[in-house]
GROMACS .gro file of N, CA and C in nm:
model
  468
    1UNK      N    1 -10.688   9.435  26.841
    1UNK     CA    2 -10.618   9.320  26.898
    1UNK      C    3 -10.504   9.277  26.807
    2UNK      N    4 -10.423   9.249  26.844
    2UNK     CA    5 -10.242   9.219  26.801
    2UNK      C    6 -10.243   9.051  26.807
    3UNK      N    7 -10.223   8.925  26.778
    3UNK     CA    8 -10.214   8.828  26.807
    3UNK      C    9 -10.016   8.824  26.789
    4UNK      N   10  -9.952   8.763  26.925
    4UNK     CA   11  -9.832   8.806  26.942
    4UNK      C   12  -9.778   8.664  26.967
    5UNK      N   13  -9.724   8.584  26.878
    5UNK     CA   14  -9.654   8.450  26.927
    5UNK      C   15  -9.540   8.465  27.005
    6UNK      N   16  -9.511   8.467  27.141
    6UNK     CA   17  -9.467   8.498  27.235
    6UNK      C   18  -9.387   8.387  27.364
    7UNK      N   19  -9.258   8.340  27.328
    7UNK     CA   20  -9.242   8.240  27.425
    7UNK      C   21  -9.301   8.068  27.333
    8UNK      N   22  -9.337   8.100  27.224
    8UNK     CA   23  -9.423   7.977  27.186
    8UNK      C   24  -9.543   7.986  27.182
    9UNK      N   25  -9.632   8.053  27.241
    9UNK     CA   26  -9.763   8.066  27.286
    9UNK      C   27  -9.811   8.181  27.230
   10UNK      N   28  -9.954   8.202  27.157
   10UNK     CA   29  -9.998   8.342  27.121
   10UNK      C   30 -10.112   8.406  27.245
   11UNK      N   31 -10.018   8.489  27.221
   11UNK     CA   32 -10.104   8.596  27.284
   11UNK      C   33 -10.171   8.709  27.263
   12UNK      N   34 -10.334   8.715  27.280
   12UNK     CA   35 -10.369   8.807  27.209
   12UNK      C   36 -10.406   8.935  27.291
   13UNK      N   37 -10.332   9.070  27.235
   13UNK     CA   38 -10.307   9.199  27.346
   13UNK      C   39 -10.380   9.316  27.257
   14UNK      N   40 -10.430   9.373  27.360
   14UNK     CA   41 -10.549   9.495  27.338
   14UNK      C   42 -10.411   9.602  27.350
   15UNK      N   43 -10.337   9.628  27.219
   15UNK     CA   44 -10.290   9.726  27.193
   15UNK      C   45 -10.250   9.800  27.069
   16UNK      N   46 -10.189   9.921  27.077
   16UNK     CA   47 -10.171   9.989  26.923
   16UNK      C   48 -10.035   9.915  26.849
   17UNK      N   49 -10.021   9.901  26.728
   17UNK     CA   50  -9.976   9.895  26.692
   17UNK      C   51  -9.812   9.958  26.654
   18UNK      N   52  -9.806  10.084  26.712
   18UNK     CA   53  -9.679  10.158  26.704
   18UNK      C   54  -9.651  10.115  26.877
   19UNK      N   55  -9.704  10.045  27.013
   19UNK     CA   56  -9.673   9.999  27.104
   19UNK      C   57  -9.562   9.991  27.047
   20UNK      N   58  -9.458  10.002  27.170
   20UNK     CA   59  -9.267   9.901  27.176
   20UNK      C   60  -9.339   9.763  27.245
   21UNK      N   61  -9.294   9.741  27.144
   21UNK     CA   62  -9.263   9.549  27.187
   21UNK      C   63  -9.228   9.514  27.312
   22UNK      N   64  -9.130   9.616  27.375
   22UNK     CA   65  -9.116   9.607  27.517
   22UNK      C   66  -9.241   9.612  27.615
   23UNK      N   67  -9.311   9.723  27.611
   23UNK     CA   68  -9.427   9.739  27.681
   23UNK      C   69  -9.516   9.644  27.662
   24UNK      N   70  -9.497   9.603  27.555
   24UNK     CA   71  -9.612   9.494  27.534
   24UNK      C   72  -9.595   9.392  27.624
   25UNK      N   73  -9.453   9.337  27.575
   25UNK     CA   74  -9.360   9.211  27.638
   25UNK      C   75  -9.436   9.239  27.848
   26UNK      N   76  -9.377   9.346  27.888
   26UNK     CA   77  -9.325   9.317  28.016
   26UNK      C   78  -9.535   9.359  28.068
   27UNK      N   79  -9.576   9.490  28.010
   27UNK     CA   80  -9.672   9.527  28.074
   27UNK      C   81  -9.811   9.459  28.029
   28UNK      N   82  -9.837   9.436  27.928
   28UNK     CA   83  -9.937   9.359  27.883
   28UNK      C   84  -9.955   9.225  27.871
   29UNK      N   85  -9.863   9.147  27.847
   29UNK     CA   86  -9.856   9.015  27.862
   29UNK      C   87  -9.757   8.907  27.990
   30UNK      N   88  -9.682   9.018  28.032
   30UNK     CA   89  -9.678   8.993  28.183
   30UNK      C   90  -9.534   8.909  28.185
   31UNK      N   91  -9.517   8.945  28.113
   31UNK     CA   92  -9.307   8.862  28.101
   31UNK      C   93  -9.229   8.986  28.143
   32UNK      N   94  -9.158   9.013  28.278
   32UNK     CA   95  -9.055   9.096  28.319
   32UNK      C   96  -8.947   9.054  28.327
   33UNK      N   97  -8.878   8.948  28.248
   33UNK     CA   98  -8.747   8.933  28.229
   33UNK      C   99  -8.683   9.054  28.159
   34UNK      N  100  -8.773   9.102  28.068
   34UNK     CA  101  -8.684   9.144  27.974
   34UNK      C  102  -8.720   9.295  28.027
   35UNK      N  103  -8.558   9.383  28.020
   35UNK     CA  104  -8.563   9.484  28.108
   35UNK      C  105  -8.544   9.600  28.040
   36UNK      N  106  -8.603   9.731  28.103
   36UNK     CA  107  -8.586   9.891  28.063
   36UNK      C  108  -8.425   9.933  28.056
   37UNK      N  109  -8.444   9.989  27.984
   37UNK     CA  110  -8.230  10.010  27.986
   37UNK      C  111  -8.248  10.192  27.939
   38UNK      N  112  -8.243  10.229  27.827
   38UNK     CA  113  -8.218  10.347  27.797
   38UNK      C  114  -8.322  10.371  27.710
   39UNK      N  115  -8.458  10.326  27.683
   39UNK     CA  116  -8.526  10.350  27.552
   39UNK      C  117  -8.510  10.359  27.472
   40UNK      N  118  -8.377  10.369  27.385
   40UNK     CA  119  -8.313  10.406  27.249
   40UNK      C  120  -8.322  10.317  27.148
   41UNK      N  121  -8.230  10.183  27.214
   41UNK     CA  122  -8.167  10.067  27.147
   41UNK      C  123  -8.042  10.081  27.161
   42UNK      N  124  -7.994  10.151  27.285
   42UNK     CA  125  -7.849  10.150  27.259
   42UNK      C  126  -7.761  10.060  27.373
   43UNK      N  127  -7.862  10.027  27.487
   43UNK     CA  128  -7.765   9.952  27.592
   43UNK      C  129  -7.768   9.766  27.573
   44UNK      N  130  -7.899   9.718  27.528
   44UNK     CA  131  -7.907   9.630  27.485
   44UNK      C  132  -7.995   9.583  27.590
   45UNK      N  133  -8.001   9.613  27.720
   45UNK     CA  134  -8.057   9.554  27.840
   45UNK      C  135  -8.253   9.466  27.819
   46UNK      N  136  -8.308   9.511  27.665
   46UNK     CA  137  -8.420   9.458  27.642
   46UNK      C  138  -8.416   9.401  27.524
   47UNK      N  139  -8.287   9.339  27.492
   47UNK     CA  140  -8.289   9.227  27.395
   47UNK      C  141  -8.336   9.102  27.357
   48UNK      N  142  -8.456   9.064  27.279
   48UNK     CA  143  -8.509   8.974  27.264
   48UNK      C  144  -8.453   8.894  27.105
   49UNK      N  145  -8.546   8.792  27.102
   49UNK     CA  146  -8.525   8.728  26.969
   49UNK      C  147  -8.662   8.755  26.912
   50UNK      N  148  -8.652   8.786  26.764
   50UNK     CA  149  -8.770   8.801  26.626
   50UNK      C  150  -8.645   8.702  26.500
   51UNK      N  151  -8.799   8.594  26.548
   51UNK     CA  152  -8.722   8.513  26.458
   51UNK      C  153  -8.558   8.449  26.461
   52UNK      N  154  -8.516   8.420  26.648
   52UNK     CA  155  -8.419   8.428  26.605
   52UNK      C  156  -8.285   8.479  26.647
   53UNK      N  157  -8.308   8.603  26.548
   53UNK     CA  158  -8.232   8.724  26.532
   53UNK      C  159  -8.248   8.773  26.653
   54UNK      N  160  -8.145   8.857  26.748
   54UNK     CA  161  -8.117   8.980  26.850
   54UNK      C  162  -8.198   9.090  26.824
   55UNK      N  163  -8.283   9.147  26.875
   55UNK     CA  164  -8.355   9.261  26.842
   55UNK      C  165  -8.387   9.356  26.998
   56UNK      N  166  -8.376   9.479  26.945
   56UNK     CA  167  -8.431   9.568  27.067
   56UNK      C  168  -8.556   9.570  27.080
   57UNK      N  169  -8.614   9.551  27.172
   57UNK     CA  170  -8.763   9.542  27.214
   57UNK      C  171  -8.784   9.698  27.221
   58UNK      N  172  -8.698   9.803  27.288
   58UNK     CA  173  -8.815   9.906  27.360
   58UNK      C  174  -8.797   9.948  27.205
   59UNK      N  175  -8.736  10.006  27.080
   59UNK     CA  176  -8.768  10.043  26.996
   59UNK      C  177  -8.812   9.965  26.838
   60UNK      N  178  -8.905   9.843  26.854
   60UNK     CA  179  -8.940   9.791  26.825
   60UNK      C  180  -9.109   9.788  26.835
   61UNK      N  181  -9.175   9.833  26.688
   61UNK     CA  182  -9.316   9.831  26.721
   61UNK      C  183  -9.380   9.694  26.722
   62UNK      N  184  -9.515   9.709  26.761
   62UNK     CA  185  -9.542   9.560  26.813
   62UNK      C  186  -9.560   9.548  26.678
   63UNK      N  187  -9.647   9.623  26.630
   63UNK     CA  188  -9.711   9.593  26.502
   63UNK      C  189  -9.581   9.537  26.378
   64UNK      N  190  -9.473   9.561  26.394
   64UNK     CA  191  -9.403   9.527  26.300
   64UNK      C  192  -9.360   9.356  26.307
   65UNK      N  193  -9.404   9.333  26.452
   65UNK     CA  194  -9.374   9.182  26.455
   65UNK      C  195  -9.475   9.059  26.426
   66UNK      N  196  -9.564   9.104  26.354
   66UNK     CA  197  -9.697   9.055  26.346
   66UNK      C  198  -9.643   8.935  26.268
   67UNK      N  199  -9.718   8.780  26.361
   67UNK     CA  200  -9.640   8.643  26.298
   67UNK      C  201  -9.476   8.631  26.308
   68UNK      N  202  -9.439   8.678  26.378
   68UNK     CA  203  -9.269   8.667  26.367
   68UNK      C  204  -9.284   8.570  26.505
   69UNK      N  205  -9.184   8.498  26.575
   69UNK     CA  206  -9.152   8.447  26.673
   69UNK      C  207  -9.131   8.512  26.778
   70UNK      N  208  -9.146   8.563  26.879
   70UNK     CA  209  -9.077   8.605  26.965
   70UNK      C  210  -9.041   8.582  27.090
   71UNK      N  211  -8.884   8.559  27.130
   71UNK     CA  212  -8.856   8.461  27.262
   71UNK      C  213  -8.794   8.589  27.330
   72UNK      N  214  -8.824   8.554  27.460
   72UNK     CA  215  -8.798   8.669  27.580
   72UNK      C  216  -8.693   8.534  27.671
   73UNK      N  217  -8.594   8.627  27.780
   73UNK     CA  218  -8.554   8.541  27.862
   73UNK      C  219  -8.587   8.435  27.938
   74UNK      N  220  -8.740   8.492  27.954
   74UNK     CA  221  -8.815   8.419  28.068
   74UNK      C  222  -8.893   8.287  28.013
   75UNK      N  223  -8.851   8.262  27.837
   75UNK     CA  224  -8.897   8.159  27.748
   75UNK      C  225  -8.721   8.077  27.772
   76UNK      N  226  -8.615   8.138  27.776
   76UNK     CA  227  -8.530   8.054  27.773
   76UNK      C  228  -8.478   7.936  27.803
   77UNK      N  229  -8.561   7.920  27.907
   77UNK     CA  230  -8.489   7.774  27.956
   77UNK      C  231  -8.550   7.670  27.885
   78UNK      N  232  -8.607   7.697  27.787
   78UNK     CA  233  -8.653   7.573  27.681
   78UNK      C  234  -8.569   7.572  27.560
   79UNK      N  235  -8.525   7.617  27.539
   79UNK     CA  236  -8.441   7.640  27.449
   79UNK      C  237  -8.270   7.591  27.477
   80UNK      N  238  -8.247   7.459  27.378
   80UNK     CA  239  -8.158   7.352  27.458
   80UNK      C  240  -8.011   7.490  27.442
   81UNK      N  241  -7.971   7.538  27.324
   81UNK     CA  242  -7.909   7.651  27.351
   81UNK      C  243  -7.891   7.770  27.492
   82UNK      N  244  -8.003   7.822  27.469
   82UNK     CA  245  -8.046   7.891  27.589
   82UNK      C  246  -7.988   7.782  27.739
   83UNK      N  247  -7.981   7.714  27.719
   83UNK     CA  248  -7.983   7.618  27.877
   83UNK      C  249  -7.812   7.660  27.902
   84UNK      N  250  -7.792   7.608  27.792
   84UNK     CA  251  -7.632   7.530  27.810
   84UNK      C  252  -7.524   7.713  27.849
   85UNK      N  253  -7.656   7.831  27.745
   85UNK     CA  254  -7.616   7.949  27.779
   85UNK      C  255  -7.553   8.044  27.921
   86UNK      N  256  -7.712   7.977  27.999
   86UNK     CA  257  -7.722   8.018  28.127
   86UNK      C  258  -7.651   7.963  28.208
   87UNK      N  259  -7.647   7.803  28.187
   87UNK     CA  260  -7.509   7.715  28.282
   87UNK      C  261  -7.400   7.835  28.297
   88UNK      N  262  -7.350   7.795  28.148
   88UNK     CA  263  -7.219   7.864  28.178
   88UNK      C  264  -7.209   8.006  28.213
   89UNK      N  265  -7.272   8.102  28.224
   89UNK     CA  266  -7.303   8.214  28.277
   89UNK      C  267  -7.324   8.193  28.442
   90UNK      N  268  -7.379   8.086  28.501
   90UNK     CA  269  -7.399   8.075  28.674
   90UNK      C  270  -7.235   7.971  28.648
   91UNK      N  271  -7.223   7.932  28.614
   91UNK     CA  272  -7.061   7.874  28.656
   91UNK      C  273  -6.923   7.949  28.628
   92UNK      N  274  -6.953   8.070  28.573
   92UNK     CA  275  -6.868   8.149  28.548
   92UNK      C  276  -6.881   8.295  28.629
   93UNK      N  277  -6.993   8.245  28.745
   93UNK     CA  278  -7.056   8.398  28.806
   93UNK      C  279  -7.030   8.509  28.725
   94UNK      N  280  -7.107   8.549  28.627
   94UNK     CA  281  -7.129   8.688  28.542
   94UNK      C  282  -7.132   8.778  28.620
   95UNK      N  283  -7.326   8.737  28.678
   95UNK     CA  284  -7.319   8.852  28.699
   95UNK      C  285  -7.334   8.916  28.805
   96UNK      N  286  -7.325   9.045  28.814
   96UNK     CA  287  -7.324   9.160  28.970
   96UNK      C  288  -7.433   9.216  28.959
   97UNK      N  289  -7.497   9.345  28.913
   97UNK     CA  290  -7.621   9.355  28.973
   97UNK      C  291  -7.704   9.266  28.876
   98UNK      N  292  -7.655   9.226  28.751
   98UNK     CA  293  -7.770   9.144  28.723
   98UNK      C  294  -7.847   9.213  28.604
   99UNK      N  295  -7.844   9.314  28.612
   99UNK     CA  296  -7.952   9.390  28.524
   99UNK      C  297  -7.991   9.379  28.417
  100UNK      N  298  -7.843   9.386  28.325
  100UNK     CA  299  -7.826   9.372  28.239
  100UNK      C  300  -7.770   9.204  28.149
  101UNK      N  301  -7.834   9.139  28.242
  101UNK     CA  302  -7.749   8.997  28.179
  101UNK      C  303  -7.882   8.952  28.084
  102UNK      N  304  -8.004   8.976  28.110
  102UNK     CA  305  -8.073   8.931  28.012
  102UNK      C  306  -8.060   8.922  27.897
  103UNK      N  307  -8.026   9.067  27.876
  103UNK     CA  308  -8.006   9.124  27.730
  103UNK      C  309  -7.855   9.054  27.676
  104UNK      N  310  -7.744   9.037  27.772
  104UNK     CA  311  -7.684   8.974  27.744
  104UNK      C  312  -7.637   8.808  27.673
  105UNK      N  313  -7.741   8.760  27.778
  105UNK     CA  314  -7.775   8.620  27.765
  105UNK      C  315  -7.803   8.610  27.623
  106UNK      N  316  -7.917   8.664  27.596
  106UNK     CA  317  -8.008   8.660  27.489
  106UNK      C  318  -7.928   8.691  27.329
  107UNK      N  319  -7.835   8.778  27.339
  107UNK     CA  320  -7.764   8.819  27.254
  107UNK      C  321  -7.634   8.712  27.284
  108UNK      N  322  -7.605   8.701  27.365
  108UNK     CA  323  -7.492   8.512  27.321
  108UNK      C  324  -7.596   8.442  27.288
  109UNK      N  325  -7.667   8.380  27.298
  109UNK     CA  326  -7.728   8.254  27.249
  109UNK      C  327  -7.749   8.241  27.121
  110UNK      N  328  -7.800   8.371  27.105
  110UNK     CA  329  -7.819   8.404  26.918
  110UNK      C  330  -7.711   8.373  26.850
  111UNK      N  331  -7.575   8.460  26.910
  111UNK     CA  332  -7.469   8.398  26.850
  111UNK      C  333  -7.433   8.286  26.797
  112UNK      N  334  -7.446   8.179  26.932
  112UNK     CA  335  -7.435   8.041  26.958
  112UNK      C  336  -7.515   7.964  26.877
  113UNK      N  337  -7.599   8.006  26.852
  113UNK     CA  338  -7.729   7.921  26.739
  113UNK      C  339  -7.625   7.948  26.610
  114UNK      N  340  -7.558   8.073  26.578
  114UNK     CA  341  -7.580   8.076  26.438
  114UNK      C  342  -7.363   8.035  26.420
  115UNK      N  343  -7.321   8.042  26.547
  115UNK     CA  344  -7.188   8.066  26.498
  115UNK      C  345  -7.143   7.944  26.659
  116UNK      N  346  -7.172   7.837  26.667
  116UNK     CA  347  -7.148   7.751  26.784
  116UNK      C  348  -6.993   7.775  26.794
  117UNK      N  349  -6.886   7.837  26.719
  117UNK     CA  350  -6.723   7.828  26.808
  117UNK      C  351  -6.699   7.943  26.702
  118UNK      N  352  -6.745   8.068  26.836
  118UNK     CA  353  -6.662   8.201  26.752
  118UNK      C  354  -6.566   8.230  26.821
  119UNK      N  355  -6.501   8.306  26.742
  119UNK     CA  356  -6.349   8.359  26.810
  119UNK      C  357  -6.399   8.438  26.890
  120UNK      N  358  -6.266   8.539  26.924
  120UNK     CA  359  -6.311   8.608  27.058
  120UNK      C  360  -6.332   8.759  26.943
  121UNK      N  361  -6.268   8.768  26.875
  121UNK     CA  362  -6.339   8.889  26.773
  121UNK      C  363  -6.549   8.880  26.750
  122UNK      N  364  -6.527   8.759  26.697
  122UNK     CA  365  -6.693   8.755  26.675
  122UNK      C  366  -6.760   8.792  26.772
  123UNK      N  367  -6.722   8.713  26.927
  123UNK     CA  368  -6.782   8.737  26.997
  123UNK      C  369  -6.774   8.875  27.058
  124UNK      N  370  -6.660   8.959  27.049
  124UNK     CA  371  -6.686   9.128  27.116
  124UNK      C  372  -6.769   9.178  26.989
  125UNK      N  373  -6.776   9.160  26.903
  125UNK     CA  374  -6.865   9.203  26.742
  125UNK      C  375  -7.018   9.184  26.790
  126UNK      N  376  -7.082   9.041  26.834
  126UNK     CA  377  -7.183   8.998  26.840
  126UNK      C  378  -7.226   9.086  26.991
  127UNK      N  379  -7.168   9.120  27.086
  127UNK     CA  380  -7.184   9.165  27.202
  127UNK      C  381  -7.184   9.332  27.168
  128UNK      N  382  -7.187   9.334  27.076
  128UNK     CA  383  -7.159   9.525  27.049
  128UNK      C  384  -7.272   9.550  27.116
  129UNK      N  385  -7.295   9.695  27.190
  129UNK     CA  386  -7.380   9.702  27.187
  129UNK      C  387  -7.501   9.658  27.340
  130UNK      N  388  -7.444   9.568  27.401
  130UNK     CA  389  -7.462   9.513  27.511
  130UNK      C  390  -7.407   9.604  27.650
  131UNK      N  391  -7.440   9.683  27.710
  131UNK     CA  392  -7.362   9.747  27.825
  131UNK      C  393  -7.409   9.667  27.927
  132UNK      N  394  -7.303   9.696  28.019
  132UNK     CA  395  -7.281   9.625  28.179
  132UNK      C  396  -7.199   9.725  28.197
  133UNK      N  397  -7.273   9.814  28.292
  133UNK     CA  398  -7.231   9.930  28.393
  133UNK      C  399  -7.134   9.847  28.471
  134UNK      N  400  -7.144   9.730  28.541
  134UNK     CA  401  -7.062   9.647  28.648
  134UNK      C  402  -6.960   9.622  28.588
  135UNK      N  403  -6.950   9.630  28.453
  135UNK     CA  404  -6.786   9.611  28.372
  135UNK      C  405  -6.746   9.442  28.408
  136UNK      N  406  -6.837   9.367  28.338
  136UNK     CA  407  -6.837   9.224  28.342
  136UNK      C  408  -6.776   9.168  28.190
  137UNK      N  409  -6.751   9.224  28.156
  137UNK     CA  410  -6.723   9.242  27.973
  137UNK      C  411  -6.587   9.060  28.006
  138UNK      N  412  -6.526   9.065  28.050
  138UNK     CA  413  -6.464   8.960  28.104
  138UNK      C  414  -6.504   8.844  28.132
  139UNK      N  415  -6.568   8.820  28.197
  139UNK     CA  416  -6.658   8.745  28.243
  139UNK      C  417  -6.763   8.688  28.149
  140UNK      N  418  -6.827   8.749  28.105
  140UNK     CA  419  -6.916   8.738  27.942
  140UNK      C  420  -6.894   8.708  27.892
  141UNK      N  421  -6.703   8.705  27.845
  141UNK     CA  422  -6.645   8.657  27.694
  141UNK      C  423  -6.643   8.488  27.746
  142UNK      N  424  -6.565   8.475  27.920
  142UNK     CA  425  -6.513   8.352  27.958
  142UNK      C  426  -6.694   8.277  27.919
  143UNK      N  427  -6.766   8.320  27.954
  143UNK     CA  428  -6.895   8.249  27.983
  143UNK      C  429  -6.912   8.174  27.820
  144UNK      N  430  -6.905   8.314  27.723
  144UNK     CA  431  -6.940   8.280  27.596
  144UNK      C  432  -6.835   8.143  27.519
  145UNK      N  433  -6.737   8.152  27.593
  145UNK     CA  434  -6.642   8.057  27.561
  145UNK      C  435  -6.684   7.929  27.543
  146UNK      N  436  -6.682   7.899  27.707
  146UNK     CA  437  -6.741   7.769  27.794
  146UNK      C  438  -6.905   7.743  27.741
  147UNK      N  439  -6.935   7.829  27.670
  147UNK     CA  440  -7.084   7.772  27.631
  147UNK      C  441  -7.068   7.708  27.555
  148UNK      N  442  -6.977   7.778  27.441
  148UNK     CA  443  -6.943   7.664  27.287
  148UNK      C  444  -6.853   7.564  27.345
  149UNK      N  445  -6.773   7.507  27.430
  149UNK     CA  446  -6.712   7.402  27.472
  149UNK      C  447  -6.831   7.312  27.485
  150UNK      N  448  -6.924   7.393  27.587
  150UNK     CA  449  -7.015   7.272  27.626
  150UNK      C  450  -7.100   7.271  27.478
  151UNK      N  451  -7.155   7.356  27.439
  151UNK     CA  452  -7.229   7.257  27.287
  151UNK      C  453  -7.140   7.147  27.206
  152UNK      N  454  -6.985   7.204  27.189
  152UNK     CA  455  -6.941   7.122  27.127
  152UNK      C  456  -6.929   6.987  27.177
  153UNK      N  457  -6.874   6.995  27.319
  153UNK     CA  458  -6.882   6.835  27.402
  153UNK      C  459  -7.048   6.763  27.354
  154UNK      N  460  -7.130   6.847  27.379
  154UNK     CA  461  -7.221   6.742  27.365
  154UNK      C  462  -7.289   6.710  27.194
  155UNK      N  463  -7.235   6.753  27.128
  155UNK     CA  464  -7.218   6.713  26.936
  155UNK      C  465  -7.171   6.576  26.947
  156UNK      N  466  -7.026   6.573  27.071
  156UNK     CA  467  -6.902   6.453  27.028
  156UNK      C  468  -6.964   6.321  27.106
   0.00000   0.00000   0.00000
């Protein structure tokens, strides 16, 4: 047994330790926000937070996250960041099929926690790594924009 702080909440999962964090995430503990992309770590589409930090879930062992934090999309809307994230992402219509915005989401917010008004360099830097087959790359930056407007409005 793995005890997996998950969303806030531990969860304790009858699995191996070299498990991907992904499988754990979506098949064992029952959170399918966070999505299959390429198995590698290279599209970004199952980007979670450890601690935080942006991390690839499918090549990520569970066992290596033992006591770390871990927030999935489907934890986001508690997260006053995360909120203000997703606004501006549905007011900026992102996205098209959708698939890939999790991983997206998840990887701005991180940003946003650690860098609330990045340029537009930081932000294609912080997005490395993130694919959208739908070629929303546009759309993503405007979103990431309007997110730090709105954190900053609500600082003032």
């Amino acid at each position: 047994m793995i005890t997996l702080k998950l969303n806030g909440k531990d969860h304790q999962l009858d699995v191996t330790e070299d498990m991907p964090l992904l499988w754990a995430i979506r098949d064992v503990a029952g959170y399918n926000g966070t999505k299959f992309g390429c198995g590698m770590g290279l599209c970004g589409a199952c980007t979670i937070h450890i601690d935080g930090a942006p991390a690839r879930s499918c090549i990520t062992p569970i066992g290596s996250v033992k006591g770390q934090d871990i927030s999935t999309i489907d934890g986001l809307h508690t997260d006053p960041v995360g909120q203000v994230v997703q606004k501006a992402w549905l007011e900026t219509a992102v996205a098209q099929c959708g698939y890939c915005q999790g991983g997206q989401i998840m990887s701005a917010t991180a940003l946003l926690k650690t860098n609330p008004n990045p340029s537009d360099e930081q932000i294609e830097e912080a997005m490395v790594g993130n694919l959208c087959r739908c070629g929303t790359y546009n759309r993503i930056k405007t979103a990431i924009r309007q997110a730090s407007t709105h954190l900053k409005e609500a600082k003032a």
